[in-house]
DNA sequence: CCAAAAAATGAATGATGATTCATTTGTTTG
DNA sequence: CAAACAAATGAATCATCATTCATTTTTTGG
């Protein structure tokens, strides 16, 4: 009865699978999904091209796995920020926005890939879940804020999406790979990151809390 | 001395060039740039594939031409809304936002293609100009608003970008092709378009005018 | 109608990149 | 070590399109 998978082999396989995920994660952070070639993935992981297919059935499957892992991490960070904040619901939302924004700016290409890059259906499917997670997180917080009267009544689901959308585009969008950063009319250059985050977060918080002026 | 381009031919060529631009415009509105094949363009215009290259040197060149035309139109509409509005700068900005939003929602895929879809460098180049046009438009208006004290002091350029980004992502992003519309937690379904626009515009105006609360 | 010139055609070419698979290399147990 | 099997390899295959170009069709002035 020669050969039966031993723990040594099993561990090596686990490690290689892990290295593949890591490789894709790195590459996506550098160029976005679209620009990541299977050959590059293999090279980065120190494997042959064909080997990749022993671990993941297809490009879409591999990328979806990476996507899922990356988004779960992001959502968890934001969830934590929300949970860890004492005070009004507004304080929680603000902390969450700040966390979201800071992480997005630290890894702009990844953020862009997760939020906005067009991806194949398998990955898009995972993105649906991702966005829902965020929306749910913020929606709940906003609803609590409305209950506490720190936010005026508003369609919480829509506001949540608006906020997520606003941050994603305002921060990640301009920094999408290959896009010239200086297109913000030079503003980005002058204003430091933190300050920029302040501005966008303030914009969002004001959007949520409002002056109650009835627009139109 | 047989054959010299006559006005009949010249007009036919102009018409065909026009039909090509129109064809691409239609197709982009249906699927976005990425998904538009040269063969489809030719078919839609009623020409052979090779013929397209007698009018435009390359896919990038053709698409850039379409992009330029489409964006010029969009910017012009917004500019008009801004100019046609009497009252404070805030009124103008609101009218402009509303125009922008309404047009984006009427042609969501086109809007997404113009604002956010990854495109080849030639087109990206044109997009730079496009975003700058918008940013300049809004930035000027916001600066005027600050002067009139209807907006609190703020980095106008950044706010302008935030507003454009917020609208683009909040309205066009969710409606990107192939993305399931119902992902807005069902909100979109229930709320009519105009009402949705109201909400997003209010969000933006509140973000701009603010309650002056010092966020952190 | 003819010759000259341009325009149009669409099948062939070429580039890119995911995926496959015949072959090689590595592991395990008797 | 050898037999038995799995894992790894990477060059070949296949699919997708943009682009080209030899050939055909149109147009024009004589």
Short mmCIF file of C-alpha atoms (C1' of nucleotides) in Angstrom, two decimals:
data_model
loop_
_atom_site.label_atom_id
_atom_site.label_comp_id
_atom_site.label_asym_id
_atom_site.label_seq_id
_atom_site.Cartn_x
_atom_site.Cartn_y
_atom_site.Cartn_z
CA UNK A 1 0.00 0.00 0.00
CA UNK A 2 2.52 2.58 -1.15
CA UNK A 3 1.80 6.30 -0.87
CA UNK A 4 -0.97 7.80 1.09
CA UNK A 5 -0.95 11.55 1.66
CA UNK A 6 1.07 12.19 4.78
CA UNK A 7 0.86 15.21 7.02
CA UNK A 8 4.07 16.57 5.57
CA UNK A 9 2.54 16.73 2.13
CA UNK A 10 -0.73 18.03 3.47
CA UNK A 11 1.02 20.89 5.18
CA UNK A 12 3.06 21.73 2.14
CA UNK A 13 -0.10 21.90 0.09
CA UNK A 14 -1.76 24.15 2.62
CA UNK A 15 1.27 26.39 2.63
CA UNK A 16 1.30 26.61 -1.15
CA UNK A 17 -2.39 27.38 -1.32
CA UNK A 18 -1.72 30.10 1.19
CA UNK A 19 1.18 31.44 -0.83
CA UNK A 20 -1.04 31.58 -3.88
CA UNK A 21 -3.68 33.59 -2.07
CA UNK A 22 -1.03 35.88 -0.72
CA UNK A 23 0.54 36.32 -4.14
CA UNK A 24 -2.74 37.34 -5.72
CA UNK A 25 -3.49 39.64 -2.80
CA UNK A 26 -0.17 41.40 -3.28
CA UNK A 27 -0.52 41.68 -7.01
CA UNK A 28 -4.07 43.00 -6.80
CA UNK A 29 -2.81 45.61 -4.36
CA UNK A 30 -0.27 46.64 -6.97
CA UNK A 31 -2.34 46.60 -10.16
CA UNK A 32 -5.92 45.51 -9.60
CA UNK A 33 -7.48 42.22 -10.64
CA UNK A 34 -7.65 42.87 -14.34
CA UNK A 35 -3.91 43.27 -14.68
CA UNK A 36 -2.95 40.19 -12.74
CA UNK A 37 -1.88 37.33 -15.02
CA UNK A 38 -1.90 33.72 -13.98
CA UNK A 39 1.77 33.52 -14.97
CA UNK A 40 2.57 36.36 -12.58
CA UNK A 41 0.66 34.71 -9.80
CA UNK A 42 2.60 31.49 -10.28
CA UNK A 43 5.90 33.34 -10.45
CA UNK A 44 5.16 35.37 -7.35
CA UNK A 45 4.23 32.21 -5.46
CA UNK A 46 7.29 30.42 -6.77
CA UNK A 47 5.31 27.77 -8.62
CA UNK A 48 4.73 26.72 -12.19
CA UNK A 49 1.73 28.05 -14.06
CA UNK A 50 0.06 24.69 -14.28
CA UNK A 51 0.43 24.11 -10.58
CA UNK A 52 -1.92 26.94 -9.81
CA UNK A 53 -4.68 24.91 -11.37
CA UNK A 54 -4.08 22.07 -8.94
CA UNK A 55 -5.15 24.44 -6.18
CA UNK A 56 -7.84 26.51 -7.84
CA UNK A 57 -10.05 25.45 -10.68
CA UNK A 58 -9.84 28.70 -12.57
CA UNK A 59 -8.74 32.29 -12.45
CA UNK A 60 -12.20 33.32 -11.33
CA UNK A 61 -12.23 30.83 -8.49
CA UNK A 62 -8.82 31.89 -7.24
CA UNK A 63 -9.65 35.56 -7.46
CA UNK A 64 -12.98 35.09 -5.75
CA UNK A 65 -11.22 33.39 -2.85
CA UNK A 66 -8.82 36.29 -2.49
CA UNK A 67 -11.63 38.78 -2.79
CA UNK A 68 -13.67 37.07 -0.12
CA UNK A 69 -10.79 36.98 2.30
CA UNK A 70 -9.80 40.60 1.69
CA UNK A 71 -13.31 41.98 2.03
CA UNK A 72 -14.04 39.98 5.16
CA UNK A 73 -10.99 41.62 6.72
CA UNK A 74 -12.07 45.10 5.71
CA UNK A 75 -15.60 44.67 6.97
CA UNK A 76 -14.31 43.27 10.22
CA UNK A 77 -12.12 46.30 10.82
CA UNK A 78 -15.01 48.64 10.24
CA UNK A 79 -17.31 46.53 12.41
CA UNK A 80 -14.77 46.70 15.21
CA UNK A 81 -14.46 50.47 14.95
CA UNK A 82 -18.22 50.70 15.17
CA UNK A 83 -18.41 48.36 18.14
CA UNK A 84 -15.48 49.82 20.04
CA UNK A 85 -16.84 53.32 20.03
CA UNK A 86 -18.78 54.48 23.03
CA UNK A 87 -21.03 57.52 22.74
CA UNK A 88 -23.80 58.31 20.31
CA UNK A 89 -24.48 56.37 17.16
CA UNK A 90 -23.04 59.32 15.30
CA UNK A 91 -19.71 58.86 17.04
CA UNK A 92 -19.75 55.23 16.02
CA UNK A 93 -20.53 56.03 12.42
CA UNK A 94 -17.82 58.62 12.32
CA UNK A 95 -15.24 56.22 13.71
CA UNK A 96 -16.33 53.62 11.20
CA UNK A 97 -16.07 56.06 8.31
CA UNK A 98 -12.66 57.14 9.45
CA UNK A 99 -11.47 53.56 9.65
CA UNK A 100 -12.84 52.82 6.25
CA UNK A 101 -11.27 55.90 4.74
CA UNK A 102 -7.90 55.42 6.35
CA UNK A 103 -7.65 51.82 5.21
CA UNK A 104 -8.74 52.72 1.72
CA UNK A 105 -6.10 55.40 1.43
CA UNK A 106 -3.39 53.15 2.74
CA UNK A 107 -4.09 50.60 0.04
CA UNK A 108 -5.85 52.55 -2.68
CA UNK A 109 -5.51 50.06 -5.50
CA UNK A 110 -6.81 47.23 -3.38
CA UNK A 111 -9.66 49.41 -2.17
CA UNK A 112 -10.51 50.29 -5.72
CA UNK A 113 -10.41 46.68 -6.80
CA UNK A 114 -12.69 45.64 -4.00
CA UNK A 115 -15.19 48.45 -4.42
CA UNK A 116 -15.28 49.33 -8.04
CA UNK A 117 -13.11 47.44 -10.47
CA UNK A 118 -15.12 45.48 -13.00
CA UNK A 119 -14.56 41.83 -12.26
CA UNK A 120 -15.75 38.51 -13.53
CA UNK A 121 -19.15 37.25 -12.40
CA UNK A 122 -17.78 34.94 -9.76
CA UNK A 123 -16.00 37.81 -8.05
CA UNK A 124 -18.88 40.20 -8.63
CA UNK A 125 -21.02 37.73 -6.73
CA UNK A 126 -18.71 38.01 -3.74
CA UNK A 127 -18.74 41.78 -4.05
CA UNK A 128 -22.49 41.76 -3.66
CA UNK A 129 -22.09 40.15 -0.29
CA UNK A 130 -19.36 42.62 0.58
CA UNK A 131 -21.41 45.68 -0.20
CA UNK A 132 -24.38 44.25 1.62
CA UNK A 133 -22.23 43.73 4.68
CA UNK A 134 -21.15 47.35 4.68
CA UNK A 135 -24.59 48.65 3.91
CA UNK A 136 -26.08 46.58 6.69
CA UNK A 137 -23.42 47.76 9.13
CA UNK A 138 -23.95 51.42 8.37
CA UNK A 139 -27.67 51.12 7.93
CA UNK A 140 -28.09 49.67 11.38
CA UNK A 141 -25.93 52.37 12.91
CA UNK A 142 -27.80 55.10 11.08
CA UNK A 143 -31.12 53.71 12.17
CA UNK A 144 -29.90 53.69 15.73
CA UNK A 145 -28.82 57.29 15.25
CA UNK A 146 -32.25 58.22 14.00
CA UNK A 147 -33.72 56.59 17.09
CA UNK A 148 -31.35 58.61 19.24
CA UNK A 149 -32.26 61.75 17.30
CA UNK A 150 -28.65 62.45 16.39
CA UNK A 151 -29.65 61.94 12.77
CA UNK A 152 -32.82 63.32 11.23
CA UNK A 153 -35.23 60.76 9.78
CA UNK A 154 -33.99 59.51 6.42
CA UNK A 155 -33.98 56.37 4.33
CA UNK A 156 -31.18 54.69 6.22
CA UNK A 157 -30.42 52.12 3.57
CA UNK A 158 -30.02 54.74 0.91
CA UNK A 159 -27.94 56.99 3.13
CA UNK A 160 -25.72 54.08 4.01
CA UNK A 161 -25.11 53.38 0.38
CA UNK A 162 -24.54 57.04 -0.34
CA UNK A 163 -21.94 57.24 2.39
CA UNK A 164 -20.12 54.13 1.32
CA UNK A 165 -20.29 55.26 -2.29
CA UNK A 166 -19.10 58.74 -1.45
CA UNK A 167 -16.09 57.53 0.45
CA UNK A 168 -15.21 54.86 -2.04
CA UNK A 169 -15.25 57.15 -5.01
CA UNK A 170 -13.88 60.23 -3.32
CA UNK A 171 -10.94 58.38 -1.85
CA UNK A 172 -10.33 55.24 -3.86
CA UNK A 173 -11.62 56.39 -7.20
CA UNK A 174 -9.12 59.16 -7.74
CA UNK A 175 -6.35 56.82 -6.75
CA UNK A 176 -7.30 54.03 -9.11
CA UNK A 177 -4.22 52.63 -10.78
CA UNK A 178 -2.95 54.53 -13.76
CA UNK A 179 -5.03 57.53 -12.92
CA UNK A 180 -2.98 60.62 -12.48
CA UNK A 181 -3.29 61.68 -8.87
CA UNK A 182 -2.73 65.30 -9.68
CA UNK A 183 -6.09 65.49 -11.41
CA UNK A 184 -7.68 66.77 -8.22
CA UNK A 185 -6.60 70.16 -9.41
CA UNK A 186 -3.55 69.89 -7.24
CA UNK A 187 -5.57 69.69 -4.08
CA UNK A 188 -4.37 66.27 -3.09
CA UNK A 189 -0.76 67.29 -3.28
CA UNK A 190 -1.19 70.11 -0.84
CA UNK A 191 -3.51 68.56 1.71
CA UNK A 192 -2.07 65.80 3.80
CA UNK A 193 -3.82 62.45 3.87
CA UNK A 194 -5.28 62.83 7.34
CA UNK A 195 -6.56 66.24 6.53
CA UNK A 196 -8.12 64.92 3.38
CA UNK A 197 -9.80 62.19 5.34
CA UNK A 198 -11.09 64.80 7.78
CA UNK A 199 -12.66 66.72 4.96
CA UNK A 200 -14.37 63.76 3.40
CA UNK A 201 -15.56 62.38 6.72
CA UNK A 202 -16.93 65.77 7.65
CA UNK A 203 -18.68 65.94 4.32
CA UNK A 204 -20.31 62.59 5.01
CA UNK A 205 -21.25 63.36 8.59
CA UNK A 206 -22.79 66.63 7.54
CA UNK A 207 -24.61 64.82 4.82
CA UNK A 208 -26.06 62.47 7.40
CA UNK A 209 -26.79 64.91 10.22
CA UNK A 210 -27.70 67.83 8.02
CA UNK A 211 -29.01 71.24 8.70
CA UNK A 212 -32.49 69.97 8.04
CA UNK A 213 -32.84 72.44 5.21
CA UNK A 214 -35.51 71.00 2.97
CA UNK A 215 -33.83 70.72 -0.35
CA UNK A 216 -36.38 71.89 -2.92
CA UNK B 1 -8.22 63.32 -64.62
CA UNK B 2 -10.79 60.82 -63.41
CA UNK B 3 -11.99 60.79 -59.83
CA UNK B 4 -11.57 63.57 -57.45
CA UNK B 5 -13.56 63.47 -54.23
CA UNK B 6 -16.88 65.04 -54.94
CA UNK B 7 -19.27 66.54 -52.43
CA UNK B 8 -21.48 63.48 -52.68
CA UNK B 9 -18.69 61.27 -51.45
CA UNK B 10 -17.58 63.77 -48.88
CA UNK B 11 -21.05 63.86 -47.43
CA UNK B 12 -21.36 60.12 -47.38
CA UNK B 13 -18.07 59.88 -45.53
CA UNK B 14 -19.20 62.43 -43.00
CA UNK B 15 -22.43 60.56 -42.54
CA UNK B 16 -20.62 57.27 -42.03
CA UNK B 17 -18.20 58.75 -39.57
CA UNK B 18 -21.20 60.07 -37.74
CA UNK B 19 -22.90 56.70 -37.80
CA UNK B 20 -19.78 55.14 -36.34
CA UNK B 21 -19.71 57.59 -33.47
CA UNK B 22 -23.38 57.05 -32.91
CA UNK B 23 -22.97 53.28 -32.98
CA UNK B 24 -20.25 53.33 -30.36
CA UNK B 25 -22.24 55.76 -28.25
CA UNK B 26 -25.23 53.43 -28.32
CA UNK B 27 -23.20 50.35 -27.56
CA UNK B 28 -21.34 52.01 -24.70
CA UNK B 29 -24.68 53.02 -23.27
CA UNK B 30 -25.69 49.37 -23.37
CA UNK B 31 -22.57 47.64 -22.13
CA UNK B 32 -19.74 50.05 -21.38
CA UNK B 33 -16.54 50.51 -23.39
CA UNK B 34 -14.86 47.30 -22.38
CA UNK B 35 -17.59 45.14 -23.84
CA UNK B 36 -17.84 46.89 -27.16
CA UNK B 37 -16.12 44.97 -29.96
CA UNK B 38 -15.00 46.53 -33.18
CA UNK B 39 -17.07 43.94 -35.05
CA UNK B 40 -20.16 45.07 -33.17
CA UNK B 41 -19.44 48.68 -33.95
CA UNK B 42 -19.14 47.92 -37.63
CA UNK B 43 -22.30 45.84 -37.60
CA UNK B 44 -24.27 48.50 -35.76
CA UNK B 45 -23.11 51.12 -38.22
CA UNK B 46 -23.87 48.86 -41.16
CA UNK B 47 -20.26 48.72 -42.33
CA UNK B 48 -17.54 46.13 -42.63
CA UNK B 49 -15.00 45.76 -39.87
CA UNK B 50 -12.12 46.98 -41.97
CA UNK B 51 -14.02 50.06 -42.98
CA UNK B 52 -14.01 51.34 -39.44
CA UNK B 53 -10.26 51.74 -39.75
CA UNK B 54 -10.66 54.01 -42.71
CA UNK B 55 -12.36 56.46 -40.37
CA UNK B 56 -10.50 55.98 -37.13
CA UNK B 57 -6.95 54.79 -36.72
CA UNK B 58 -7.64 52.49 -33.82
CA UNK B 59 -10.14 51.39 -31.26
CA UNK B 60 -8.65 53.83 -28.77
CA UNK B 61 -8.93 56.73 -31.17
CA UNK B 62 -12.55 55.95 -32.02
CA UNK B 63 -13.53 55.50 -28.42
CA UNK B 64 -11.73 58.64 -27.34
CA UNK B 65 -13.69 60.58 -29.94
CA UNK B 66 -16.96 59.20 -28.60
CA UNK B 67 -15.89 59.86 -25.06
CA UNK B 68 -14.98 63.42 -25.81
CA UNK B 69 -18.25 64.14 -27.50
CA UNK B 70 -20.32 62.50 -24.77
CA UNK B 71 -18.58 64.23 -21.92
CA UNK B 72 -18.69 67.61 -23.58
CA UNK B 73 -22.45 67.21 -23.79
CA UNK B 74 -22.76 66.24 -20.14
CA UNK B 75 -20.62 69.09 -18.92
CA UNK B 76 -22.52 71.51 -21.07
CA UNK B 77 -25.83 70.46 -19.56
CA UNK B 78 -24.51 70.93 -16.07
CA UNK B 79 -22.93 74.24 -16.99
CA UNK B 80 -26.26 75.41 -18.34
CA UNK B 81 -28.09 74.40 -15.18
CA UNK B 82 -25.56 76.33 -13.17
CA UNK B 83 -25.81 79.37 -15.38
CA UNK B 84 -29.59 79.37 -15.73
CA UNK B 85 -30.21 79.41 -12.01
CA UNK B 86 -30.76 82.70 -10.32
CA UNK B 87 -30.38 83.00 -6.57
CA UNK B 88 -27.50 82.07 -4.33
CA UNK B 89 -24.54 80.00 -5.39
CA UNK B 90 -26.07 77.21 -3.35
CA UNK B 91 -29.16 77.23 -5.54
CA UNK B 92 -26.95 76.98 -8.58
CA UNK B 93 -24.98 74.09 -7.17
CA UNK B 94 -28.13 72.29 -6.25
CA UNK B 95 -29.58 72.71 -9.71
CA UNK B 96 -26.34 71.49 -11.20
CA UNK B 97 -26.23 68.45 -8.95
CA UNK B 98 -29.80 67.64 -9.79
CA UNK B 99 -29.10 67.87 -13.49
CA UNK B 100 -26.04 65.71 -13.16
CA UNK B 101 -27.91 63.13 -11.11
CA UNK B 102 -30.93 63.01 -13.34
CA UNK B 103 -28.87 62.52 -16.46
CA UNK B 104 -26.75 59.86 -14.82
CA UNK B 105 -29.80 57.90 -13.76
CA UNK B 106 -31.36 58.12 -17.17
CA UNK B 107 -28.30 56.57 -18.78
CA UNK B 108 -26.58 54.73 -15.97
CA UNK B 109 -24.24 52.57 -18.00
CA UNK B 110 -23.04 55.52 -20.04
CA UNK B 111 -22.58 57.53 -16.88
CA UNK B 112 -20.58 54.75 -15.35
CA UNK B 113 -18.44 54.39 -18.43
CA UNK B 114 -17.70 58.08 -18.49
CA UNK B 115 -16.96 58.43 -14.81
CA UNK B 116 -15.49 55.17 -13.63
CA UNK B 117 -14.97 52.40 -16.12
CA UNK B 118 -11.33 51.53 -16.63
CA UNK B 119 -10.41 52.55 -20.13
CA UNK B 120 -7.38 52.63 -22.32
CA UNK B 121 -4.88 55.44 -21.87
CA UNK B 122 -6.13 57.46 -24.79
CA UNK B 123 -9.60 57.57 -23.31
CA UNK B 124 -8.33 58.02 -19.79
CA UNK B 125 -6.58 61.10 -21.07
CA UNK B 126 -9.90 62.51 -22.21
CA UNK B 127 -11.46 61.59 -18.90
CA UNK B 128 -8.90 63.71 -17.13
CA UNK B 129 -10.13 66.71 -19.03
CA UNK B 130 -13.72 65.71 -18.32
CA UNK B 131 -13.25 65.46 -14.56
CA UNK B 132 -11.32 68.69 -14.53
CA UNK B 133 -14.18 70.39 -16.31
CA UNK B 134 -16.64 69.24 -13.70
CA UNK B 135 -14.33 69.96 -10.83
CA UNK B 136 -13.69 73.45 -12.15
CA UNK B 137 -17.39 74.06 -12.65
CA UNK B 138 -18.33 72.99 -9.15
CA UNK B 139 -15.23 74.41 -7.55
CA UNK B 140 -15.95 77.86 -8.93
CA UNK B 141 -19.54 77.69 -7.77
CA UNK B 142 -18.53 76.50 -4.33
CA UNK B 143 -15.96 79.26 -4.02
CA UNK B 144 -18.61 81.75 -4.95
CA UNK B 145 -20.84 80.19 -2.30
CA UNK B 146 -18.13 80.57 0.29
CA UNK B 147 -17.79 84.20 -0.68
CA UNK B 148 -21.54 84.63 -0.28
CA UNK B 149 -21.35 82.84 3.05
CA UNK B 150 -23.89 80.25 1.99
CA UNK B 151 -21.16 77.63 2.35
CA UNK B 152 -18.70 77.56 5.23
CA UNK B 153 -15.02 77.87 4.31
CA UNK B 154 -13.71 74.60 2.93
CA UNK B 155 -11.23 73.33 0.38
CA UNK B 156 -13.46 73.96 -2.61
CA UNK B 157 -11.54 71.72 -4.97
CA UNK B 158 -11.74 68.79 -2.65
CA UNK B 159 -15.41 69.35 -1.91
CA UNK B 160 -16.12 69.59 -5.60
CA UNK B 161 -14.46 66.27 -6.18
CA UNK B 162 -16.21 64.76 -3.21
CA UNK B 163 -19.57 65.87 -4.54
CA UNK B 164 -18.93 64.62 -8.04
CA UNK B 165 -17.56 61.38 -6.66
CA UNK B 166 -20.45 60.94 -4.28
CA UNK B 167 -23.05 61.39 -6.96
CA UNK B 168 -21.24 59.30 -9.50
CA UNK B 169 -20.79 56.35 -7.22
CA UNK B 170 -24.05 56.63 -5.36
CA UNK B 171 -26.07 56.83 -8.54
CA UNK B 172 -24.08 55.37 -11.38
CA UNK B 173 -21.94 52.88 -9.49
CA UNK B 174 -24.75 50.71 -8.25
CA UNK B 175 -26.17 50.67 -11.72
CA UNK B 176 -23.00 49.59 -13.42
CA UNK B 177 -23.74 46.94 -16.03
CA UNK B 178 -24.11 43.45 -14.72
CA UNK B 179 -24.46 44.63 -11.20
CA UNK B 180 -27.66 43.54 -9.60
CA UNK B 181 -29.72 46.62 -8.93
CA UNK B 182 -31.50 45.04 -6.02
CA UNK B 183 -28.29 45.11 -3.99
CA UNK B 184 -29.30 48.39 -2.44
CA UNK B 185 -31.09 46.28 0.11
CA UNK B 186 -34.22 46.69 -1.91
CA UNK B 187 -34.22 50.41 -1.35
CA UNK B 188 -34.00 51.34 -4.98
CA UNK B 189 -37.01 49.29 -5.90
CA UNK B 190 -39.25 51.05 -3.44
CA UNK B 191 -38.10 54.62 -3.81
CA UNK B 192 -38.87 56.30 -7.08
CA UNK B 193 -36.03 57.78 -9.07
CA UNK B 194 -36.84 61.39 -8.32
CA UNK B 195 -37.13 60.69 -4.67
CA UNK B 196 -33.80 58.92 -4.73
CA UNK B 197 -32.25 61.88 -6.46
CA UNK B 198 -33.73 64.15 -3.79
CA UNK B 199 -32.09 62.10 -1.09
CA UNK B 200 -28.67 62.06 -2.67
CA UNK B 201 -28.77 65.72 -3.60
CA UNK B 202 -29.81 66.59 -0.06
CA UNK B 203 -26.97 64.51 1.23
CA UNK B 204 -24.53 66.43 -0.93
CA UNK B 205 -25.94 69.85 -0.12
CA UNK B 206 -25.84 69.09 3.57
CA UNK B 207 -22.31 67.88 3.13
CA UNK B 208 -21.43 71.20 1.56
CA UNK B 209 -23.39 73.58 3.77
CA UNK B 210 -23.00 71.57 6.95
CA UNK B 211 -23.96 72.16 10.50
CA UNK B 212 -20.47 73.41 11.17
CA UNK B 213 -20.00 70.69 13.74
CA UNK B 214 -16.27 70.20 14.01
CA UNK B 215 -15.80 66.59 13.16
CA UNK B 216 -13.21 65.46 15.64
"C1'" DC C 1 -18.39 52.74 -71.54
"C1'" DC C 2 -13.37 53.13 -69.86
"C1'" DA C 3 -9.42 53.94 -67.00
"C1'" DA C 4 -7.98 55.82 -62.75
"C1'" DA C 5 -8.48 56.37 -58.14
"C1'" DA C 6 -10.59 55.77 -53.76
"C1'" DA C 7 -13.42 53.25 -50.64
"C1'" DA C 8 -15.13 49.13 -48.82
"C1'" DT C 9 -14.76 44.46 -47.71
"C1'" DG C 10 -14.02 40.46 -44.66
"C1'" DA C 11 -10.97 36.66 -44.28
"C1'" DA C 12 -6.36 36.10 -42.62
"C1'" DT C 13 -2.85 37.59 -39.24
"C1'" DG C 14 -0.97 38.39 -34.78
"C1'" DA C 15 -0.94 39.21 -29.94
"C1'" DT C 16 -2.36 38.13 -25.61
"C1'" DG C 17 -3.34 35.07 -22.00
"C1'" DA C 18 -6.15 31.33 -19.75
"C1'" DT C 19 -6.17 26.53 -19.59
"C1'" DT C 20 -4.65 21.76 -20.62
"C1'" DC C 21 -1.87 17.66 -20.61
"C1'" DA C 22 2.01 14.54 -21.65
"C1'" DT C 23 6.05 14.21 -19.12
"C1'" DT C 24 9.05 14.66 -15.15
"C1'" DT C 25 9.87 14.85 -10.30
"C1'" DG C 26 8.83 13.73 -5.54
"C1'" DT C 27 6.73 10.82 -1.78
"C1'" DT C 28 5.45 6.87 0.56
"C1'" DT C 29 5.44 2.22 2.03
"C1'" DG C 30 6.82 -2.63 1.70
"C1'" DC D 1 15.65 0.10 -3.48
"C1'" DA D 2 11.25 -0.50 -6.21
"C1'" DA D 3 6.53 -0.13 -7.12
"C1'" DA D 4 2.70 2.85 -6.93
"C1'" DC D 5 0.89 6.91 -6.96
"C1'" DA D 6 0.46 12.06 -6.48
"C1'" DA D 7 2.19 16.54 -7.43
"C1'" DA D 8 4.51 19.67 -10.26
"C1'" DT D 9 5.94 21.29 -14.57
"C1'" DG D 10 5.83 24.42 -18.61
"C1'" DA D 11 5.33 24.11 -23.46
"C1'" DA D 12 1.49 23.48 -26.50
"C1'" DT D 13 -3.38 24.45 -27.24
"C1'" DC D 14 -7.38 27.30 -27.66
"C1'" DA D 15 -10.10 31.32 -27.61
"C1'" DT D 16 -10.67 36.06 -28.14
"C1'" DC D 17 -10.21 40.15 -30.55
"C1'" DA D 18 -7.85 44.22 -32.71
"C1'" DT D 19 -5.75 45.13 -36.80
"C1'" DT D 20 -4.13 44.37 -41.63
"C1'" DC D 21 -4.30 43.79 -46.54
"C1'" DA D 22 -5.19 41.52 -51.05
"C1'" DT D 23 -9.29 41.74 -53.53
"C1'" DT D 24 -13.69 43.68 -54.97
"C1'" DT D 25 -16.84 47.44 -55.55
"C1'" DT D 26 -17.85 52.37 -56.30
"C1'" DT D 27 -17.14 56.68 -57.99
"C1'" DT D 28 -15.64 60.03 -61.24
"C1'" DG D 29 -14.26 62.61 -65.36
"C1'" DG D 30 -13.36 61.92 -70.10
#
